[in-house]
Short mmCIF file of C-alpha atoms in Angstrom, two decimals:
data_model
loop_
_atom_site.label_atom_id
_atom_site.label_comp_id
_atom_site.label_asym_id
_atom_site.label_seq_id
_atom_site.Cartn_x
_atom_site.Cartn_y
_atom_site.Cartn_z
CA UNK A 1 -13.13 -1.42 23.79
CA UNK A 2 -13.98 -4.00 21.91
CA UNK A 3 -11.26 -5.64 18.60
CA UNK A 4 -14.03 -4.26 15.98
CA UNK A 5 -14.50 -1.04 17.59
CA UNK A 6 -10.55 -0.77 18.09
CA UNK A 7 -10.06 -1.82 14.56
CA UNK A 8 -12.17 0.37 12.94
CA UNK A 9 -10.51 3.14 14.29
CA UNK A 10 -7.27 2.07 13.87
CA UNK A 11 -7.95 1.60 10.10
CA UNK A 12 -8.70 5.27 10.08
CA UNK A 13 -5.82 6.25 11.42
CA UNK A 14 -3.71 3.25 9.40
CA UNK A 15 -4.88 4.97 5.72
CA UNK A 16 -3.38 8.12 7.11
CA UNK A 17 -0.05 6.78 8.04
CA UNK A 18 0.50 4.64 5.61
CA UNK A 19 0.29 7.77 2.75
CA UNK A 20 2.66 9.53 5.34
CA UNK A 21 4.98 6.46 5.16
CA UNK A 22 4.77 6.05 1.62
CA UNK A 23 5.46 9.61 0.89
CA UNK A 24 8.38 8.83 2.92
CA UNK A 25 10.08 6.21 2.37
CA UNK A 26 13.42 6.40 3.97
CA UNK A 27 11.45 6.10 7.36
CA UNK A 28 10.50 2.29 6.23
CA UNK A 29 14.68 1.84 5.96
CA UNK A 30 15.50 3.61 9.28
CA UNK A 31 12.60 4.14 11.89
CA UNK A 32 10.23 1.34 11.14
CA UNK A 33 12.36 -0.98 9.60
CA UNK A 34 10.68 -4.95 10.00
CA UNK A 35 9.05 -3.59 12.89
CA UNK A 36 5.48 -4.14 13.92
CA UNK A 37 3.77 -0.48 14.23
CA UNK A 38 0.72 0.44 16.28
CA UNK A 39 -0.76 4.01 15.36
CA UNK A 40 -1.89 6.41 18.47
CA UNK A 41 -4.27 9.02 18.01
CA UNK A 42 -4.10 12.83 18.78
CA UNK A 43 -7.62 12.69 20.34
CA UNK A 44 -9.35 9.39 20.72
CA UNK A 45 -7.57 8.64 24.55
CA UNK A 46 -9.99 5.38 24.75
CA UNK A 47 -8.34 4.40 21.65
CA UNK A 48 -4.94 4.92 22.88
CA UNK A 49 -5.75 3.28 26.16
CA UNK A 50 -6.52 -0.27 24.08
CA UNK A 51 -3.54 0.62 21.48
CA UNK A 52 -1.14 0.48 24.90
CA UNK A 53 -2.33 -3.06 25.86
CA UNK A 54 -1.79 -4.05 22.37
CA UNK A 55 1.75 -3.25 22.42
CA UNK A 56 2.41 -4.52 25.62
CA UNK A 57 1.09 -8.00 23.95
CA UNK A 58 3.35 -7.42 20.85
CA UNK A 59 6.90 -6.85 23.06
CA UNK A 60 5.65 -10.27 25.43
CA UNK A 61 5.52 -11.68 22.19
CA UNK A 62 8.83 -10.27 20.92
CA UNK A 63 7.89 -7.99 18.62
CA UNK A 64 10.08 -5.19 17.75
CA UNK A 65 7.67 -2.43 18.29
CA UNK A 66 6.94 1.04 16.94
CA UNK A 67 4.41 3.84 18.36
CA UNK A 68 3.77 5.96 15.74
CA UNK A 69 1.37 8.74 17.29
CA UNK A 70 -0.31 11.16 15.61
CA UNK A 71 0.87 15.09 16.06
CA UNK A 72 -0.48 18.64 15.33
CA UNK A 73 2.94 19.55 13.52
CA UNK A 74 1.61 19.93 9.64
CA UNK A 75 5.27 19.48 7.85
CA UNK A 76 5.80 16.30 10.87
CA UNK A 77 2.19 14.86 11.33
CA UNK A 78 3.78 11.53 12.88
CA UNK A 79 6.10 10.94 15.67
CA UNK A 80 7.69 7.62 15.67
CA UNK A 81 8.84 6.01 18.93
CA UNK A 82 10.96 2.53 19.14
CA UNK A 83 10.15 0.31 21.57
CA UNK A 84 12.36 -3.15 21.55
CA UNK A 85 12.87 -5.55 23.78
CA UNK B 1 3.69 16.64 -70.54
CA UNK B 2 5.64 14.22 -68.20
CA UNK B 3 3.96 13.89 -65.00
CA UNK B 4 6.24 13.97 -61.95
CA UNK B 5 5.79 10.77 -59.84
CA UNK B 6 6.48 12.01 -56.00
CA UNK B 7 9.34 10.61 -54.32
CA UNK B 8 9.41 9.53 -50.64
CA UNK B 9 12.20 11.38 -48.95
CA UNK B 10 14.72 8.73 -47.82
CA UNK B 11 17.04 11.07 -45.70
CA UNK B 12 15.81 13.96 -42.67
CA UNK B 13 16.62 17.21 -43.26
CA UNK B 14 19.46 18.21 -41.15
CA UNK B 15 16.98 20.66 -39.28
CA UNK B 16 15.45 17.37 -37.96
CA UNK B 17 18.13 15.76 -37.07
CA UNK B 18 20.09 18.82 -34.93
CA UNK B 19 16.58 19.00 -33.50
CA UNK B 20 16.90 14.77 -32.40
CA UNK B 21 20.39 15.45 -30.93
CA UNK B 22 19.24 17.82 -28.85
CA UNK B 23 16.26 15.88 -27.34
CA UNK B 24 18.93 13.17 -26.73
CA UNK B 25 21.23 14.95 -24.74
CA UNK B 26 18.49 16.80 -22.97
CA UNK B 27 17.25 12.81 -21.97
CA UNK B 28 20.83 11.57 -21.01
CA UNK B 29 21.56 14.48 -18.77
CA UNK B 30 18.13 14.17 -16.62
CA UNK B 31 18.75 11.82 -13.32
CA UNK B 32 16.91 8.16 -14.11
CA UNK B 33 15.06 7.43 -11.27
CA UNK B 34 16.09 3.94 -10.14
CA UNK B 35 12.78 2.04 -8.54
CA UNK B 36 13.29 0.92 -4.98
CA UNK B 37 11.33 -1.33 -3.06
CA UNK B 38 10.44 -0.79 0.41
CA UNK B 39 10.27 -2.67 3.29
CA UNK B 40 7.06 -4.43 4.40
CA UNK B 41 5.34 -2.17 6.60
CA UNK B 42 2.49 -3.80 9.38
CA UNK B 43 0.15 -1.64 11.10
CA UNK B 44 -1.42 -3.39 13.98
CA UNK B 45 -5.73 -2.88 14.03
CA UNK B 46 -5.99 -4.86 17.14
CA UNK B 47 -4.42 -7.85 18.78
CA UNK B 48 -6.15 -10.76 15.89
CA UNK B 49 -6.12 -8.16 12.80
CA UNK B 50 -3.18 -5.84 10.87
CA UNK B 51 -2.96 -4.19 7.61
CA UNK B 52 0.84 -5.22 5.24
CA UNK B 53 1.90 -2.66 2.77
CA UNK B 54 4.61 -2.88 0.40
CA UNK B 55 5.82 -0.66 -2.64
CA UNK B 56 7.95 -0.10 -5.32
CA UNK B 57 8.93 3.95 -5.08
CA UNK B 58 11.08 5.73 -7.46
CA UNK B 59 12.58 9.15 -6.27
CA UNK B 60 10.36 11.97 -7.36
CA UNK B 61 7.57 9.98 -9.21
CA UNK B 62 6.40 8.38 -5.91
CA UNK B 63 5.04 5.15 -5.54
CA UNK B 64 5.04 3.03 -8.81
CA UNK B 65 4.11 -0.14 -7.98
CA UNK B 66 1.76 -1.29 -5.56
CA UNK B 67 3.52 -4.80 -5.06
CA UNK B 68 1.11 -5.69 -2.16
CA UNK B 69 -1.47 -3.68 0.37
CA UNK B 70 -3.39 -7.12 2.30
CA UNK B 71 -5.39 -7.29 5.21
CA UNK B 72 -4.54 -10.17 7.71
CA UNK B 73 -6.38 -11.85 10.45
CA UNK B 74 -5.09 -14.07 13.18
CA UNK B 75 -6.76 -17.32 13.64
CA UNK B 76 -4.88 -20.14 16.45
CA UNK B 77 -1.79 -18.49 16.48
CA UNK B 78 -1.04 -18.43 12.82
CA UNK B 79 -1.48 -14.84 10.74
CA UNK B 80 -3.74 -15.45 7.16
CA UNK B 81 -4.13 -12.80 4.55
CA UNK B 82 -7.82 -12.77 3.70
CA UNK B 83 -7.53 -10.05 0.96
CA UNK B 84 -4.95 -8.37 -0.74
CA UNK B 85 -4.33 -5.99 -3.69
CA UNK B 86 -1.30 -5.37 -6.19
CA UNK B 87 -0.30 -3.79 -9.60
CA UNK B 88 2.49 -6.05 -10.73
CA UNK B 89 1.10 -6.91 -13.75
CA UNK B 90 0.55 -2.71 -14.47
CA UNK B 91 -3.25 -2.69 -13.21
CA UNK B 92 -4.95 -3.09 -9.49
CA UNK B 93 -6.24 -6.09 -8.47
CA UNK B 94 -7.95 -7.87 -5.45
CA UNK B 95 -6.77 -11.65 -4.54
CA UNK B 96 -9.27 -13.30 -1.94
CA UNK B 97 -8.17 -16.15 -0.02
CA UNK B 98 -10.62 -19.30 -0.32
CA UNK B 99 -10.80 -20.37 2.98
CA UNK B 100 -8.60 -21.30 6.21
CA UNK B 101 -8.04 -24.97 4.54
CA UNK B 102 -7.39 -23.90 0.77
CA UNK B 103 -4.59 -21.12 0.29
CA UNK B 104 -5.51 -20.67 -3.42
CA UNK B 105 -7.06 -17.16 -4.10
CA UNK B 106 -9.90 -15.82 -5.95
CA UNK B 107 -8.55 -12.68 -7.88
CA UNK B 108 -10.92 -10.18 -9.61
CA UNK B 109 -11.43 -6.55 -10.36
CA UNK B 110 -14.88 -5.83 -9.76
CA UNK B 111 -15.28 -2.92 -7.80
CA UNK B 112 -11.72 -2.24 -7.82
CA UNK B 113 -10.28 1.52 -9.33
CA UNK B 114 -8.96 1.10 -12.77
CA UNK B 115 -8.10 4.84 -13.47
CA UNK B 116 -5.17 6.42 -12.06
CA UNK B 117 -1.55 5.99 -10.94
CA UNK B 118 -0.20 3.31 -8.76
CA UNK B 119 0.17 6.35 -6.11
CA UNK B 120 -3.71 6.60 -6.28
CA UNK B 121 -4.19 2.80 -6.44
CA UNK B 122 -2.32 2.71 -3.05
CA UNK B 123 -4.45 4.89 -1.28
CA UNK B 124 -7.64 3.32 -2.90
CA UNK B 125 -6.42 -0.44 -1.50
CA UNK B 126 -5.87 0.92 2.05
CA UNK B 127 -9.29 3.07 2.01
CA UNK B 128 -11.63 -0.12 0.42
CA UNK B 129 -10.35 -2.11 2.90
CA UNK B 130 -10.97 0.03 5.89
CA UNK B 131 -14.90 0.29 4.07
CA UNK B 132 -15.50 -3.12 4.14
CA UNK B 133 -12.82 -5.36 5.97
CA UNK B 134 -15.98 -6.53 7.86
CA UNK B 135 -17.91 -7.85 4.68
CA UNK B 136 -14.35 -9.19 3.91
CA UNK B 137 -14.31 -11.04 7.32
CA UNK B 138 -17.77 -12.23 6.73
CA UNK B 139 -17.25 -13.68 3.74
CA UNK B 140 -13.83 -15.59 4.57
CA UNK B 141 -15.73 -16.99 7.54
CA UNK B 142 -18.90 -18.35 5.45
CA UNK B 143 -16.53 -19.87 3.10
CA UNK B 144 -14.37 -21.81 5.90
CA UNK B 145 -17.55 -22.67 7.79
CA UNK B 146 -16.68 -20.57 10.80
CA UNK B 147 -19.34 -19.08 13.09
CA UNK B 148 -16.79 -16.03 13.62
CA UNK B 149 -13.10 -15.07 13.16
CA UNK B 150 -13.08 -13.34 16.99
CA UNK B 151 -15.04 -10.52 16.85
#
């Protein structure tokens, strides 16, 4: 998949997070906290696929990572996942 | 016949004035909600761009500040924000960096929503620039004489 391609949808799913984040903002104190977050979708698995390789890039780089994937749970419709080095 | 000149009351009548108490205890006993900032939020697009948010939030009004929503690209290492929105001075606006060499930004509101809350604002930053990051990209790269920004 190509950056574009991988953007694009990644921007799709970023406008959705970020209104979940911002509705909640005690997550941006506790979960996600100066970390570097990379948004997996419920469906797109070619999408996911890239997003992977993309965080394996941020923890070489030391990034303190977060998955933050995409559920089918209305009242929870992220799941947030830590990954540090 | 003496005319009667009308006089301008110089006192409230004590109707108005049990009514002004009450609105001021009513105010004093609602909870002030204190505005908070949070923390600055990136959301990774691929491995050369990322989207930065940051707001003010105040308990139950929601977000009521948009202090900064920006779109970043990497070029060489070295992370540059090619476009970014905010409503510190109490209306959206867009501020477009010049070029890779001159950090100085371009700031306008054409295009940009005026009506609304900052809550709406928010969302309206994060949605424009998922439209048209790509004419964004374009444009930074004709104005720092790049061919492309690694697309």
């Amino acid at each position: 998949m190509s950056n574009k391609k991988q953007a694009e949808k990644n921007l799709k799913l970023s406008v959705k997070l970020a209104n979940f984040i911002a509705d909640n903002p005690q997550l941006s104190k506790t979960v996600i906290s100066g970390a570097s977050v990379v948004p997996f979708s419920l469906e797109d698995k070619e999408l996911n696929k890239a997003n992977e390789k993309l965080v394996e890039e941020l923890l070489e780089e030391g990034k303190r990572v977060v998955k933050a994937e995409e559920t089918k749970n209305s009242k929870e419709p992220w799941k947030f996942m830590q990954l540090f080095t | 016949m003496r005319k009667h000149r009308s006089r301008k009351r110089r006192y409230h009548s004590v109707r108005v004035i049990k009514k002004l108490i009450k609105l001021s205890k009513e105010y004093s006993s609602k909870p002030k909600f204190i505005p908070v900032q949070t923390f600055p939020e990136e959301i990774y697009l691929s491995s050369s761009d990322k989207v930065t948010h940051l707001s003010l939030v105040a308990g139950g009004k929601g977000i009521v500040e948009v202090t900064n929503v920006s779109y970043e690209i990497r070029i060489a290492e070295n992370w540059i924000t090619i476009v970014r929105y905010d409503s510190v001075h109490g209306y959206l606006h867009r501020h477009k960096r010049i070029s890779v060499n001159d950090s100085a930004e371009l700031i306008d509101r054409e295009g940009v929503k005026r009506k609304g809350n900052p809550g709406v604002w928010y969302t309206w930053s994060i949605k424009d620039i998922q439209k048209r990051f790509l004419e964004y990209r374009a444009e930074f790269a004709k104005r720092s004489k790049l061919l492309n920004l690694g697309y």
